[in-house]
Short mmCIF file of C-alpha atoms and ligand atoms in Angstrom, two decimals:
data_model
loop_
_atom_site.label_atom_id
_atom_site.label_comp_id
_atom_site.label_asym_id
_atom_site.label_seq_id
_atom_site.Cartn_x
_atom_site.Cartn_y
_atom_site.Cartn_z
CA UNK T 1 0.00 0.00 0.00
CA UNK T 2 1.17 3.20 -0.50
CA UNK T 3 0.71 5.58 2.54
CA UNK T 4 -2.55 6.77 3.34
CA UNK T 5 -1.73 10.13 2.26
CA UNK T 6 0.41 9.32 -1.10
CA UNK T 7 0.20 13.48 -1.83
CA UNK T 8 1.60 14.19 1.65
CA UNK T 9 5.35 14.42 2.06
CA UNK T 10 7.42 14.77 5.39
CA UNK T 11 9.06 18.35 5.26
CA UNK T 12 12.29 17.14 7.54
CA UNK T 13 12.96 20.71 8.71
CA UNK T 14 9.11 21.01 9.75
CA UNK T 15 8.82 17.10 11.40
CA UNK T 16 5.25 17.04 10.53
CA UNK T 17 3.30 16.50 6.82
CA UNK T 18 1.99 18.77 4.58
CA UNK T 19 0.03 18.29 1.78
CA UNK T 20 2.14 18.93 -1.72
CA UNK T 21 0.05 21.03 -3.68
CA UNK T 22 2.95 23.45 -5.23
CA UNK T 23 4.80 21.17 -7.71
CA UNK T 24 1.41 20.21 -10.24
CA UNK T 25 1.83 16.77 -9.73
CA UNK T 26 -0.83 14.11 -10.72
CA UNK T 27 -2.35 13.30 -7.29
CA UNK T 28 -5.27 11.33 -9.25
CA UNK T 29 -3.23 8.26 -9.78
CA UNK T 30 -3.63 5.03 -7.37
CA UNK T 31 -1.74 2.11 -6.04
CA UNK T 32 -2.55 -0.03 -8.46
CA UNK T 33 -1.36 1.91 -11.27
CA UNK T 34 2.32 2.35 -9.42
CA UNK T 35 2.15 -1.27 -8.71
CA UNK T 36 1.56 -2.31 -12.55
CA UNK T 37 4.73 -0.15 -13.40
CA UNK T 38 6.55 -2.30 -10.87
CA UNK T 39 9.93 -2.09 -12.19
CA UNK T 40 11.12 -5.54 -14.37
CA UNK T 41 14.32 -4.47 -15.15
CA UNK T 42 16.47 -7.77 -14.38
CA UNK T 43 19.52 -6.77 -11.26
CA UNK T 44 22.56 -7.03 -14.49
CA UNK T 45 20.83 -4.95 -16.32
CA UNK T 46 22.56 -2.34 -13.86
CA UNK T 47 26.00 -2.67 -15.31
CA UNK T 48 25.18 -1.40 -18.82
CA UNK T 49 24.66 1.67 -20.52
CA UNK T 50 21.02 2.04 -21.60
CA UNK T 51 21.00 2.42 -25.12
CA UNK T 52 22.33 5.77 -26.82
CA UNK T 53 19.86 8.13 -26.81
CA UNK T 54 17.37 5.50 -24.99
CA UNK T 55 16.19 5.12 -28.47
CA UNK T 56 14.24 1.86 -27.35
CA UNK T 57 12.23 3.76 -25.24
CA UNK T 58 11.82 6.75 -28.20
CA UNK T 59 10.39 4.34 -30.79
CA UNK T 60 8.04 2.98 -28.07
CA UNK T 61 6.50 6.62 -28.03
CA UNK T 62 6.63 7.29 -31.59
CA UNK T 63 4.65 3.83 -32.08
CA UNK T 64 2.45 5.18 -29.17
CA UNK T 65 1.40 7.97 -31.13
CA UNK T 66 1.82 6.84 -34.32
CA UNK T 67 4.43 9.41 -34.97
CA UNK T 68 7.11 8.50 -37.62
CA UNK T 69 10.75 7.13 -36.86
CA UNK T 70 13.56 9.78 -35.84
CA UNK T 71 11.07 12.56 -34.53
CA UNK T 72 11.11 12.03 -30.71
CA UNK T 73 14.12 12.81 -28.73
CA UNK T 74 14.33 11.54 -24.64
CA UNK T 75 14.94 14.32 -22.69
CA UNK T 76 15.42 13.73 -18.74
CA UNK T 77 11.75 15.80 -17.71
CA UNK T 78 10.24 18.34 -19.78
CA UNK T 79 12.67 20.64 -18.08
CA UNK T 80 15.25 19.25 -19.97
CA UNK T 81 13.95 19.30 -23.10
CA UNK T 82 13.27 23.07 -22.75
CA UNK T 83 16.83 23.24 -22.01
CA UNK T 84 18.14 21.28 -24.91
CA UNK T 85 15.35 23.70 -27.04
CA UNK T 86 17.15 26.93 -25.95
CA UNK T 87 20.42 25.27 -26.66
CA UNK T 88 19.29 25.30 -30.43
CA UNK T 89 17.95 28.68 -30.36
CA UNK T 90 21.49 30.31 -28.37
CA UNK T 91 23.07 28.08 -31.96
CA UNK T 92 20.55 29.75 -34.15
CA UNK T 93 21.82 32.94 -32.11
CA UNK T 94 18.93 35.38 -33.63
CA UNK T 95 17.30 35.70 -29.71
CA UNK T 96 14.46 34.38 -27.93
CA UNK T 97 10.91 35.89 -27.06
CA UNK T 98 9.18 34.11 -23.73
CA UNK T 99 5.13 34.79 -23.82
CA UNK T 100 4.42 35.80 -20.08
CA UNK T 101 3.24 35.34 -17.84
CA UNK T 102 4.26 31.51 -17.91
CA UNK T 103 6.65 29.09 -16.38
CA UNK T 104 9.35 30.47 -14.78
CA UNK T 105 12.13 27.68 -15.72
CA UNK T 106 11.91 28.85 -19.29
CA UNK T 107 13.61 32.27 -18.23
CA UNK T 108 15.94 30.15 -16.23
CA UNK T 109 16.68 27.78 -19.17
CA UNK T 110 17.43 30.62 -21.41
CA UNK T 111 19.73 32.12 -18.58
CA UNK T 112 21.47 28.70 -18.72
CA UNK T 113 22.31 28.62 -22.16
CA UNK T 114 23.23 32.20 -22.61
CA UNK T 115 20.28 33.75 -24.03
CA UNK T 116 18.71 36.66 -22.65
CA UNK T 117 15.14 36.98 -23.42
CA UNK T 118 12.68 39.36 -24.75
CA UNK T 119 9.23 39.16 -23.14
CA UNK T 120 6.07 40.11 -24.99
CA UNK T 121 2.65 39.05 -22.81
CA UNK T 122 -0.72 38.13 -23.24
CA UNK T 123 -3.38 40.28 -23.67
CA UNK T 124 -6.12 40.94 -21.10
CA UNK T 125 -8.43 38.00 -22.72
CA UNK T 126 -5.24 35.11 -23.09
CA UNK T 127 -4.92 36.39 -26.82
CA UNK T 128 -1.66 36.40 -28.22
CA UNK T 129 -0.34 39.06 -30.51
CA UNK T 130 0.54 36.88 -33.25
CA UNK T 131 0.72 39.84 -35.72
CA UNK T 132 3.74 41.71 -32.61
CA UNK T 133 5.89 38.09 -31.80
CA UNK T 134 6.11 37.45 -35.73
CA UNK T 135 7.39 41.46 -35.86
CA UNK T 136 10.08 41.35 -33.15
CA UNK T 137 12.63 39.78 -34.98
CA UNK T 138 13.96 36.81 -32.88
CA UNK T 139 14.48 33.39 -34.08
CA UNK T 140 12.64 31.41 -31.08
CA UNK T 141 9.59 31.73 -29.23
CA UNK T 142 8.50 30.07 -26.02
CA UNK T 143 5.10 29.24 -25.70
CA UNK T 144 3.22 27.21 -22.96
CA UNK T 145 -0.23 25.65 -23.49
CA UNK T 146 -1.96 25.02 -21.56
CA UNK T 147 -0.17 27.55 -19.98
CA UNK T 148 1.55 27.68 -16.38
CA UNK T 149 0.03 29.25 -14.67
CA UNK T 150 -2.96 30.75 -16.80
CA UNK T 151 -4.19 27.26 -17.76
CA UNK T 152 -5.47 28.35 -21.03
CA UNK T 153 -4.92 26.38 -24.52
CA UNK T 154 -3.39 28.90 -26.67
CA UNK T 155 -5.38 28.88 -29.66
CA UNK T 156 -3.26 30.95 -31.82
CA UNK T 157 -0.50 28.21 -31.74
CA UNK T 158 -0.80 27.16 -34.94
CA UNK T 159 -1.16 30.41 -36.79
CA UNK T 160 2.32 31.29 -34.99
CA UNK T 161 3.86 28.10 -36.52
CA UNK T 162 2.79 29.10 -39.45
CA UNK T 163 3.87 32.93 -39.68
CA UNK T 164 6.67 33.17 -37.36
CA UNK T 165 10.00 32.74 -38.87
CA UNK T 166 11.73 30.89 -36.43
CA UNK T 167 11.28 28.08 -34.12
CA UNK T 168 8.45 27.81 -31.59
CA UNK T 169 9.24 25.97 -28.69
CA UNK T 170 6.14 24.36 -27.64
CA UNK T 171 5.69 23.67 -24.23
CA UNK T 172 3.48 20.69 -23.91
CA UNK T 173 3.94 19.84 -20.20
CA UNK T 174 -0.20 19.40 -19.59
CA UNK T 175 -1.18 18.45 -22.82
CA UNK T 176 -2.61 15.39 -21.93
CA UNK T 177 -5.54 16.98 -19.24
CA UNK T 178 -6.66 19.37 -22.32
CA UNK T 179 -7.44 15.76 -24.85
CA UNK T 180 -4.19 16.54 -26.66
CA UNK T 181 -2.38 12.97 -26.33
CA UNK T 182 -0.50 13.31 -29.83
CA UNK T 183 1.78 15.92 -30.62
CA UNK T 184 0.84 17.11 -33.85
CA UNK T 185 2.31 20.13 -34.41
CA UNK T 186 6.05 18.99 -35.05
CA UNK T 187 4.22 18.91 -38.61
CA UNK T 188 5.25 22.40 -39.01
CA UNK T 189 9.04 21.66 -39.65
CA UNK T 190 9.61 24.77 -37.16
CA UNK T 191 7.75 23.40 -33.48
CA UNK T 192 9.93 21.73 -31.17
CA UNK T 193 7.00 20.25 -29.07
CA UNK T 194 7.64 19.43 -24.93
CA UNK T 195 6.31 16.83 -23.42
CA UNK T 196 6.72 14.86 -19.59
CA UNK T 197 6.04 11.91 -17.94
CA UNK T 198 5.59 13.76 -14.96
CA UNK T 199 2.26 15.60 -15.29
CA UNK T 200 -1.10 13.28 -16.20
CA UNK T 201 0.98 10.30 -17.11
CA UNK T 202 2.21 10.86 -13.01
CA UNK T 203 5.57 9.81 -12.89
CA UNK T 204 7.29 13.00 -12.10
CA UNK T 205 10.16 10.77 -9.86
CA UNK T 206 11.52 9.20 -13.22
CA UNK T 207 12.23 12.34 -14.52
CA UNK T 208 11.46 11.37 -18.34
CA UNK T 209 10.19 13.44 -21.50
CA UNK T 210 11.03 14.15 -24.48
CA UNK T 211 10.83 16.32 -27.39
CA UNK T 212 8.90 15.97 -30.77
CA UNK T 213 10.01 17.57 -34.16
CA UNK T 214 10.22 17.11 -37.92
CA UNK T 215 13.06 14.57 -38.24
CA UNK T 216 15.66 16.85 -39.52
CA UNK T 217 15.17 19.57 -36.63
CA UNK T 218 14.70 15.90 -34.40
CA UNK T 219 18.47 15.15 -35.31
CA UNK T 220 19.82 18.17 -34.64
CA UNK T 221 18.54 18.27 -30.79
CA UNK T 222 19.65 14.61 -30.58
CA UNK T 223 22.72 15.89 -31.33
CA UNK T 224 22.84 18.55 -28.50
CA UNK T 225 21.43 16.17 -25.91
CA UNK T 226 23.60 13.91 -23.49
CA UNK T 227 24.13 10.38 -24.74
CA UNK T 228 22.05 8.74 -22.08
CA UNK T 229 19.62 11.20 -20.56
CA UNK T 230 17.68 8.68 -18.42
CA UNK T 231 18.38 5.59 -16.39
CA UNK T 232 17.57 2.37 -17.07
CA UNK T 233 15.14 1.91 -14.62
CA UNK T 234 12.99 5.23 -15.26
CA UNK T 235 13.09 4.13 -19.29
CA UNK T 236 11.86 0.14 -18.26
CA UNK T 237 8.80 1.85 -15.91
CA UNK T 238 7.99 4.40 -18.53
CA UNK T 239 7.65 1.68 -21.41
CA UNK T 240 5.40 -0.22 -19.05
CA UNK T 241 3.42 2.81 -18.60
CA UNK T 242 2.97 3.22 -22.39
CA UNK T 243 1.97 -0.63 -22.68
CA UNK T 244 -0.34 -0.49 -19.41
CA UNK T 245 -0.94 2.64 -18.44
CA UNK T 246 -2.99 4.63 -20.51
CA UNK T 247 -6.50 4.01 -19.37
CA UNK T 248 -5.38 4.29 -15.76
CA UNK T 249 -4.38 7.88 -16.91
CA UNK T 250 -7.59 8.41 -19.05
CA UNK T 251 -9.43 7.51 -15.59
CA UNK T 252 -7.66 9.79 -13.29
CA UNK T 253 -8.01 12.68 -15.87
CA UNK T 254 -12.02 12.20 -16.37
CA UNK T 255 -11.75 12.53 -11.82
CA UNK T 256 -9.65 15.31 -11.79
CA UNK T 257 -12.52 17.07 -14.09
CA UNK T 258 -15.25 16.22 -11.57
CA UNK T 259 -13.32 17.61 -8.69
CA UNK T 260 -11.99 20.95 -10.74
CA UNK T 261 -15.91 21.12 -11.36
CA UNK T 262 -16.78 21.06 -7.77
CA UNK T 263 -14.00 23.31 -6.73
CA UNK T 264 -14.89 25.96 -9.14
CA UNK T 265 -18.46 25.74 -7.82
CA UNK T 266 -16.89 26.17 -4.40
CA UNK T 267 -14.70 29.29 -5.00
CA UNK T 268 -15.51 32.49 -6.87
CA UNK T 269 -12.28 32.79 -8.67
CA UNK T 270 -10.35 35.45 -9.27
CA UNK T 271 -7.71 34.55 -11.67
CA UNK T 272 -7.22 31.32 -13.95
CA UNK T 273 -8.87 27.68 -14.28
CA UNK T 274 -8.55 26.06 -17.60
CA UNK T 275 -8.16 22.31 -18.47
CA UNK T 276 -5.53 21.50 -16.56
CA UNK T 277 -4.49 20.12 -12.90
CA UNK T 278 -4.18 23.42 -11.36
CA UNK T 279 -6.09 26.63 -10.53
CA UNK T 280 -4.67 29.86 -10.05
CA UNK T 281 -6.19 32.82 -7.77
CA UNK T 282 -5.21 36.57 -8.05
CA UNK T 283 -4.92 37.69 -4.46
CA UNK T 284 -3.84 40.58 -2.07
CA UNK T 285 -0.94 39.44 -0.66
CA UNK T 286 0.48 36.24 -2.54
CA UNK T 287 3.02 35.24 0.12
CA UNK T 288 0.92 35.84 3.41
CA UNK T 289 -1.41 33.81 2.04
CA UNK T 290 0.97 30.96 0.73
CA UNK T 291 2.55 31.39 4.55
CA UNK T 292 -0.91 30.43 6.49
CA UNK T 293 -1.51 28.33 4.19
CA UNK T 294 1.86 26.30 4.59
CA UNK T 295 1.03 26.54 8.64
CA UNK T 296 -2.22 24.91 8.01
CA UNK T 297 -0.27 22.42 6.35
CA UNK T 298 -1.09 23.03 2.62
CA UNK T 299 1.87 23.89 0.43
CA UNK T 300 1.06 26.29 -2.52
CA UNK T 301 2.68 28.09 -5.08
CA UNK T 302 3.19 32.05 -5.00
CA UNK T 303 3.49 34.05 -8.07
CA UNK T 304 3.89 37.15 -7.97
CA UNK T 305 5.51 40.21 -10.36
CA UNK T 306 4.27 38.81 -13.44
CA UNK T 307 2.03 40.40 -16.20
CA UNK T 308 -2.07 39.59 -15.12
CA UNK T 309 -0.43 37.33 -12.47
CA UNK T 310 0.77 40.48 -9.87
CA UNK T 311 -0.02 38.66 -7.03
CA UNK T 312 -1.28 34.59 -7.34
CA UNK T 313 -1.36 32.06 -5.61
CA UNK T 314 -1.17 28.49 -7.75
CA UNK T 315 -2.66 25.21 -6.44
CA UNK T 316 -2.84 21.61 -7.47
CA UNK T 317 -6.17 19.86 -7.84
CA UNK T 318 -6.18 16.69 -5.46
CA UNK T 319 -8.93 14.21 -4.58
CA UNK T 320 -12.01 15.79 -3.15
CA UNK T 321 -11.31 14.80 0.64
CA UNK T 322 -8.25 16.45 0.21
CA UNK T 323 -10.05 19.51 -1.43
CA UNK T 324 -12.85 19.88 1.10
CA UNK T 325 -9.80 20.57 3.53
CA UNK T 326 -7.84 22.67 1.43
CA UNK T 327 -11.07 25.19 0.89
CA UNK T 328 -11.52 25.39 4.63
CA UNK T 329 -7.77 26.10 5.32
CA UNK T 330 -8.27 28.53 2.00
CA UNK T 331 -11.20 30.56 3.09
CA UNK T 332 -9.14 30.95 6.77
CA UNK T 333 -6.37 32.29 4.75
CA UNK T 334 -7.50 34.48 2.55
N1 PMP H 1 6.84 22.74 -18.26
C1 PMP H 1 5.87 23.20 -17.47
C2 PMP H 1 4.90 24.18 -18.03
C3 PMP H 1 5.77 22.75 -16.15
O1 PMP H 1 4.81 23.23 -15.36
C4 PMP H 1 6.70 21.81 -15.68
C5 PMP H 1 6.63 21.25 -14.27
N2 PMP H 1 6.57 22.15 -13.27
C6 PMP H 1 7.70 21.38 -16.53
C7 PMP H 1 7.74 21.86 -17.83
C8 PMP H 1 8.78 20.44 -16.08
O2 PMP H 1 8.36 19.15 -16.04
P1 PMP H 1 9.36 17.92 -15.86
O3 PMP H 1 9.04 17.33 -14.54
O4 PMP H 1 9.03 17.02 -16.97
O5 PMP H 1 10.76 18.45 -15.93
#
């Protein structure tokens, strides 16, 4: 069994558990979906290398989707593959734009790799200026959707593939909750699509995505990415997951919808729900509330400084027992 509380985690410093609800994990998933991954990887399979590029484990996903040999690259987490993205755009060297407000790693991938970006934002109603990004000039985009932490598809994705001149990195991290299972955009020749293992397929431990792109672009990110990005044991579960897995996933999705239902009914929100496993809330004082919050035992996110995020505070959906808590603790903090 896996303890009572499989979204609680002891915080050593604190001695006592909180409730995780600050990382976007999928708290959904049960037992018996963890135990059907049960790892079959035989003890000598240790010694060896995993094979270069985990390439086993990248035709299992392209036969998955049905995507065609060469264009998916294993990337350890989606963090990685953003990483690996920004590494071709500081090669391309023409700059990078980051749509805000969004996930804060992509600023601190570009960082990593040298680039300093230019930020363009949303509009009031989630548009995006298509007709402004294509006009600044750079030779990458960023763009998250459903974005962290609006949770809004971006609808204008495609019309940016097509009229930017440059590459759009996708960022595909929740794709799954919105119905998008198969990346489909790679199509383009100029989207680098990011994916994860670690948001509804709920295996953020293994620390495995990957990246999807026209074969040629595919090669040249393959190229720029360690030899053997994941272990042996995280590739083994993950193929098990593709084989097994799927309608546990499917399942825990369809609940997560029920409960974002009921919590919307709950709350009057201010700020951001979309299809996703998260819900955002503009408030006064983002880190006071995060602060009672955490003393009550619930860990959430704060955002704060960011374009029609000035103050937010970011939460993960989680079963409704865990919910009907969390609103109490909310309504105390707020
Ligand atoms: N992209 C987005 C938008 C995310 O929210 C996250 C997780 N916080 C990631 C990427 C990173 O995911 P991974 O665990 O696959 O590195």
């Amino acid at each position: 069994m896996l303890p009572e509380l499989d979204f609680a985690y002891d915080e050593p410093d604190v001695g006592y558990k909180k409730v995780r609800l600050h990382f976007n994990e999928n708290l959904f998933l049960t037992d018996d979906y963890y135990r059907a991954l049960a790892s079959s990887l035989e003890p000598w399979e240790l010694r060896y290398y995993t094979d270069p590029n985990n390439k086993r484990l990248a035709s299992a996903i392209e036969s998955h989707h049905g995507l065609p040999q060469g264009t998916v690259v294993i990337t350890a987490g989606a963090d990685e593959g953003l990483r690996t993205a920004m590494l071709l755009a500081a090669h391309m060297g023409r700059g990078l734009a980051i749509v805000e407000p969004t996930y804060g790693m992509a600023r601190v991938a570009a960082r990593q790799v040298g680039i300093r970006p230019v930020v363009s934002t949303y509009r009031e109603d989630l548009s995006l200026d298509v007709e402004e990004v294509a006009r600044m000039g750079v030779g990458a985009i960023y763009v998250c959707s459903p974005n962290n932490p609006t949770a809004h598809v971006v609808k204008e994705v495609e019309e940016l593939a097509a009229r930017f001149n440059g590459v759009v990195i996708l960022d595909a991290a929740y794709a799954e909750f919105a119905g998008y299972w198969r990346p489909r955009l790679y199509e383009y020749g100029n989207v680098v699509e990011v994916r994860t293992f670690s948001k509804a397929w709920g295996l953020a431990g293994l620390r495995v995505g990957y990246v999807v792109a026209n074969r040629r672009v595919a090669d040249v990110l393959r190229a720029l990415s360690l030899p053997h990005p994941i272990s042996a044991y995280s590739a083994k579960a993950v193929e098990k997951a593709l084989e097994v897995g799927r309608p546990y996933v499917e399942r825990s999705i369809e609940e997560l919808g029920e409960v974002r239902e009921w919590v919307l009914s709950q709350l009057k929100v201010n700020g951001y729900h979309g299809p996703t496993n998260f819900v955002t809330l503009r408030v006064d004082d983002a880190e006071a509330v995060a602060a009672e919050l955490d003393k009550m035992g619930y860990v959430v996110r704060a955002l704060g400084g960011k374009p029609l995020c000035p103050s937010c505070i970011r939460f993960t959906l989680a079963p409704r027992p865990v919910m009907e808590g969390f609103l109490k603790a909310l309504r105390a903090a707020l």
